Amino acid sequence: KGTRIFRILSYNFSSPYQMGEMADPIQFKDEGNKHFQAGEVDKAIECYTKAIKLCTDKKVLAVVYRNRSACFLKKESYTNAASDASKAIDVDAADVKALFRRCQALEKLGKLDMAFKDVQRCSTIEPKNKTFLETLRRLGAEIQAKLKTTFSTDSRVQNMFDILLDEEMDKDKKEMAANNLVVLAREEAGAERIFQNNGVPLLLDLLETGKVEMVLAAIRTFAGMCTGHKARVRGREDREVHYSIMAVDNEDIALATCDLFQCINDSLTGGDRRFYGKEEALVLDASKDLKSILMALLEMVASKKVSGHGRDQALNLLTRNVPRKDKKDPDHSKSLFTIDHGLKKILKVCGQIPDLPDQLPMTENTQLIASVLLDKLWDDLRCDPERDNYREVCDEYIKNIHAINALSGLLQGPFEVGNQLVGRQGIMEMMVALCGSEREVDQMVAVEALIHSSTKMSRASFIITNGVSLLKDIYKKTKNDKIKIRALVGLCKLGSAGGDDYSMRQFAEGSTEKLAKQCRKWLCNSAMDTRTRKWAIEGLAYLTQDADVKDDFVEDDPAMKAMFDLSKDKTILYAVACTLVNCTNSYEKKDIMPELVQLAKFSKQHVPEQHPKDKKDFIQKRVKRMLKGGVISALTVMVKADNVLLTDQTKEMLARVFLALADDPKDRGTICAHGGGKALIPLALEGSAIGKVRAAHALAKIAAVSNPEIAFPGERIYEVVRPLVSLLHPERDGVQNYEALLSLTNLAGLNDKLRVKILKEKALPEIEQYMFEDHDHIRQAATECMCNLVTCKEVQDRYLEDGNDRLKLLVLMCVEDNEKLQRAAAGGLAMLTAAQKKLCTKMTLVTLQWMEILQRLILHDQPQIQHRGLVIVYNMLNSDDNELAKKLMESEILEILTVIGKAMDNPKRQIVIDVARTCLVKAMDLGLIKPFTTP
């Protein structure tokens, strides 16, 4: 193969090259250097380019790219110069020459911030280089000047107005300017400048264009200007324009206008508490403005000129702002005003039948949102006369087919009102009669009303007696799928009237399974319209109370997937949540005492029976199937739904499902991986009292065994603390207390910020209380949590205080039989005595047995506990209390330290041996012992 000849260079090559392979790129590089020194830049570039094509060594290639970058700088080809320098930096990130050349190129290209970063790196590598320091100072000054000009509020606002007022300006630039105004309006200085520069008329002109992007930008700019500023909001004459804009048939515009009115409402009511000086002080009573907004929204509810999306947002605004947020607030005048002036209008929305002509424009969500509003208004009433008035208004309205549909709305909202109206003479008979009508619309409305009214057992019994045969006939004979599915759901609901009581089946054996099979069939039929398929989920929500149906459903992957896909629809949230609660058996179950069961049997009373498939092992199998089928992803989507439709009751059911799914520690990783941890946080912070507790308990289960930084990424981890602390309340059960303490221990071990957050939530007194608990596991968990918190100054101060037994308890725990408790207590003592030297002396005063306890710790057979004991001894020697140190060295502790310190090195116990030796060295430094010497 011939003789290999090597050329000695200043580069280190990993493999030998033949001279032909090596010489050419090096020769071209050297030749290029000569041309560059002679000022022949073009020839130098040509040589370097040839060298790049031939060279295979990365380090040589980096030098060539760096040299060619210098050539491009000379040629003022700054893009190429930056590119070549970047290639050299890719090989060696600390290549100062390449970094500075890229800095020069980027500066010329106007990318000052990137150039500044490069020269900053250069000055870090060579801090004494005057060229780098001067460039760094100069670029910093230029960046500041540029920022001052670019971000000057006045210049930005004026620039946007100039673009929008220029009739010849490009359309895209106008839209960009309008969107930039939105950003400016969110800053107080920008909002004020827009307001003072006659910006309101201009924004109204943008609304008149009718172009969606421009209209959205104008509305959002108005929202920014009105946020938190009562003076800008009061008495605005352009509000009528905003009402008309919200009425248009565009979901994005309706939603943006809804947000604008929410900002206006918050500003007028004080929901946004910012203060703007003298101008704010001039604003007096805002009640007139609030009343006019309320009246306008009520008019929109029943107006035919308003689109379905606009009607939805008007109802949403009423739902958010009319009922009291705090029931302790005595003022509920807005609810009374709404009932007097708008209850009939809301009932009118509920009574609309989309299949009939001349109906109000609506979306699929409209009637459900109206039902939610009816429910919240009913809940906001304070006394019987107010509730009687509400019932009377509803009673007057229930007189025709539209009224029967409105009754369905009431039954989905304030059920108590709807149920009372159903009980009026002739109402149930009217429903049954309409079921037999030849008009399909009548049948559909009546069947829906029967479904909603058969929730109570007494009503269901009436319908089973009088309506089942009618529903069966409708189901068999009608060719209209919309009616057929409703009749099926009616049969499903009646068939499940006995709940999960195995002995109370309404239909013959196997009938419920057949109904469920048909529901699943319709659910999986993507050719059917979405609304009809949603009724199939309603049917399953009732039928899954039967354990056989639950098992069949979770085994049917296409049916589960279809339901999860449909759960993205806001109107079906409740039915999906009911189905999941049934399948996981996470509904509330009362513990029945065996003695009471025997007594009931003796007195011949009915005793509920559990279905064999509702036992724990069957439930666990169903949970595993649901997790595998993607239930967590579906739940996270449901939690993100619109707040109005995600009622407290629905939130509670979702929290129950999460808690059931998190029962097995092995499944908690799956829950975190699919975003379940993040989804639980809002459920734990908002909703019903029971729902928040269930969600917090699920969070505790996850945080206790998972890495919290992965389960709750970013700032969300700090939101978890409050729900967990709420589980420490004495009213919570022992399991909740225990798992909350475990999760807080996990969090407290991460960083100081989390520890401070736990203390701010006032968890410390509760944790201390549980350290005195009789239950071993709870006491251990509380002590471990305290061990992780003692690094905080606030906790150390509490142990320094006199007149309490905190330190004594910790010392005595060090001799408990529970080794985990011993380890936690000793760890806490070790950290406390290291942080606060005074505690070393105080420790000897709280109990006479302190020396014996210390000896037991440093003689312990568990290295972790022994290590903690030795650290405490070292802290005492290092405490500046010479008497205490002397007392230690005069005791048997010196002998124990000597034995441990003289031991042979052992990887398993090395940390213990090292600390013992450190203690002996410290004692020698203090002059308490002398090193052993041989003559």
Coordinates of C-alpha atoms in Angstrom, one line a residue, residues 117-307:
K117 CA -24.4 38.4 23.6
D118 CA -21.4 37.4 21.4
V119 CA -19.1 40.2 22.7
Q120 CA -20.3 39.5 26.2
R121 CA -19.0 36.0 25.8
C122 CA -15.8 37.3 24.4
S123 CA -15.2 39.6 27.4
T124 CA -16.0 36.7 29.7
I125 CA -13.3 34.6 28.1
E126 CA -10.8 37.5 27.9
P127 CA -11.9 40.0 30.6
K128 CA -8.9 42.3 30.1
N129 CA -9.2 42.8 26.4
K130 CA -9.9 46.5 25.9
T131 CA -11.4 46.1 22.4
F132 CA -14.1 43.7 23.8
L133 CA -14.9 45.9 26.7
E134 CA -15.2 49.0 24.6
T135 CA -17.5 47.2 22.1
L136 CA -19.6 45.8 25.0
R137 CA -20.1 49.3 26.4
R138 CA -20.9 50.8 23.0
L139 CA -23.4 48.1 22.1
G140 CA -25.1 48.3 25.5
A141 CA -25.6 52.1 25.0
E142 CA -27.0 51.6 21.5
I143 CA -29.4 49.0 22.6
Q144 CA -30.7 51.2 25.4
A145 CA -31.2 54.1 23.0
K146 CA -33.0 51.9 20.5
L147 CA -35.3 50.5 23.2
K148 CA -36.1 54.0 24.4
T149 CA -37.1 55.1 21.0
T150 CA -38.9 51.8 20.0
F151 CA -40.8 51.4 23.2
S152 CA -41.7 55.0 23.9
T153 CA -45.5 54.7 24.5
D154 CA -46.3 58.0 22.7
S155 CA -44.3 57.1 19.6
R156 CA -45.9 53.6 19.4
V157 CA -49.4 54.9 19.8
Q158 CA -48.9 57.7 17.3
N159 CA -47.3 55.2 14.9
M160 CA -50.3 52.9 15.0
F161 CA -52.7 55.7 14.5
D162 CA -50.8 57.0 11.5
I163 CA -51.0 53.6 9.8
L164 CA -54.7 53.2 10.5
L165 CA -55.5 56.7 9.3
D166 CA -53.6 56.2 6.1
E167 CA -56.1 55.2 3.4
E168 CA -53.4 54.0 1.1
M169 CA -51.6 51.8 3.6
D170 CA -51.4 48.1 2.9
K171 CA -54.2 45.9 4.4
D172 CA -51.8 43.6 6.3
K173 CA -50.0 46.6 7.9
K174 CA -53.3 48.0 9.0
E175 CA -54.3 44.7 10.6
M176 CA -50.9 44.5 12.3
A177 CA -51.3 48.0 13.6
A178 CA -54.8 47.3 14.9
N179 CA -53.4 44.2 16.8
N180 CA -50.5 46.3 18.2
L181 CA -53.1 48.7 19.6
V182 CA -54.5 45.8 21.5
V183 CA -51.1 45.1 23.1
L184 CA -50.7 48.9 23.9
A185 CA -54.2 49.1 25.4
R186 CA -53.3 46.5 28.0
E187 CA -50.6 48.9 29.4
E188 CA -52.0 51.8 31.4
A189 CA -49.8 54.4 29.7
G190 CA -50.8 53.1 26.3
A191 CA -54.5 52.9 27.1
E192 CA -54.5 56.5 28.4
R193 CA -52.6 57.7 25.3
I194 CA -55.2 56.0 23.0
F195 CA -58.0 57.5 25.0
Q196 CA -56.5 61.0 25.0
N197 CA -55.5 60.9 21.3
N198 CA -59.2 60.7 20.2
G199 CA -58.8 56.9 19.8
V200 CA -62.4 56.0 20.6
P201 CA -63.9 57.4 17.3
L202 CA -61.2 55.7 15.3
L203 CA -61.9 52.4 17.0
L204 CA -65.6 52.9 16.3
D205 CA -64.7 53.4 12.6
L206 CA -62.8 50.1 12.7
L207 CA -66.0 48.4 14.0
E208 CA -67.9 49.8 11.1
T209 CA -65.5 48.2 8.6
G210 CA -67.2 44.8 9.3
K211 CA -63.9 43.0 8.7
V212 CA -63.5 40.3 11.4
E213 CA -59.8 40.9 12.2
M214 CA -60.3 44.7 12.4
V215 CA -63.5 44.3 14.5
L216 CA -61.8 41.9 16.9
A217 CA -58.8 44.2 17.3
A218 CA -61.1 47.2 18.0
I219 CA -63.1 45.3 20.6
R220 CA -60.0 44.0 22.4
T221 CA -58.5 47.5 22.4
F222 CA -61.7 48.8 24.1
A223 CA -61.4 45.9 26.6
G224 CA -57.8 47.0 27.4
M225 CA -58.8 50.6 27.8
C226 CA -61.8 49.7 30.1
T227 CA -60.0 47.2 32.3
G228 CA -59.9 48.5 35.9
H229 CA -60.7 52.2 34.9
K230 CA -64.1 53.3 36.0
A231 CA -63.7 56.8 34.7
R232 CA -63.2 55.6 31.1
V233 CA -66.2 53.2 31.4
R234 CA -68.8 55.4 32.8
G235 CA -71.6 56.8 30.5
R236 CA -70.1 55.6 27.3
E237 CA -72.3 56.4 24.4
D238 CA -70.7 53.7 22.2
R239 CA -72.1 50.9 24.3
E240 CA -75.1 50.4 22.0
V241 CA -72.6 49.7 19.2
H242 CA -71.1 47.0 21.4
Y243 CA -74.5 45.4 22.0
S244 CA -75.1 45.2 18.2
I245 CA -71.6 43.8 17.6
M246 CA -72.2 41.0 20.2
A247 CA -75.4 40.1 18.3
V248 CA -73.6 39.3 15.1
D249 CA -73.3 35.6 14.0
N250 CA -69.6 35.2 14.7
E251 CA -68.4 33.2 17.7
D252 CA -65.0 35.0 18.0
I253 CA -66.6 38.4 17.9
A254 CA -69.3 37.5 20.4
L255 CA -66.8 36.0 22.8
A256 CA -64.5 39.1 22.5
T257 CA -67.5 41.4 23.1
C258 CA -68.5 39.3 26.1
D259 CA -64.9 39.8 27.5
L260 CA -65.3 43.5 27.0
F261 CA -68.5 43.7 28.9
Q262 CA -67.0 41.6 31.7
C263 CA -64.1 44.1 31.9
I264 CA -66.7 47.0 32.1
N265 CA -68.7 45.2 34.8
D266 CA -65.5 44.5 36.8
S267 CA -64.5 48.1 36.6
L268 CA -67.9 49.5 37.6
T269 CA -68.5 47.0 40.4
G270 CA -64.9 47.2 41.8
G271 CA -64.0 43.7 40.8
D272 CA -60.7 45.3 39.5
R273 CA -59.5 47.3 42.5
R274 CA -56.8 49.5 40.8
F275 CA -57.0 53.2 41.6
Y276 CA -56.3 56.0 39.2
G277 CA -56.2 59.1 41.3
K278 CA -58.2 62.3 40.9
E279 CA -60.0 61.2 37.7
E280 CA -61.2 58.1 39.6
A281 CA -62.3 60.1 42.5
L282 CA -64.7 62.1 40.3
V283 CA -66.7 58.9 39.5
L284 CA -69.7 58.5 41.9
D285 CA -72.5 56.0 41.6
A286 CA -72.2 53.4 38.9
S287 CA -75.5 51.7 39.5
K288 CA -77.2 53.5 36.6
D289 CA -74.6 52.1 34.1
L290 CA -74.9 48.6 35.7
K291 CA -78.7 48.7 35.4
S292 CA -78.6 49.7 31.8
I293 CA -76.1 46.9 30.9
L294 CA -78.3 44.4 32.8
M295 CA -81.5 45.5 30.9
A296 CA -79.7 45.4 27.6
L297 CA -78.5 41.8 28.2
L298 CA -82.0 40.7 29.2
E299 CA -83.3 42.2 26.0
M300 CA -80.7 40.3 24.0
V301 CA -81.7 37.0 25.6
A302 CA -85.1 36.9 23.9
S303 CA -84.4 39.1 20.8
K304 CA -84.7 37.5 17.3
K305 CA -82.1 40.0 16.0
V306 CA -79.4 38.3 18.2
S307 CA -77.4 35.4 16.8

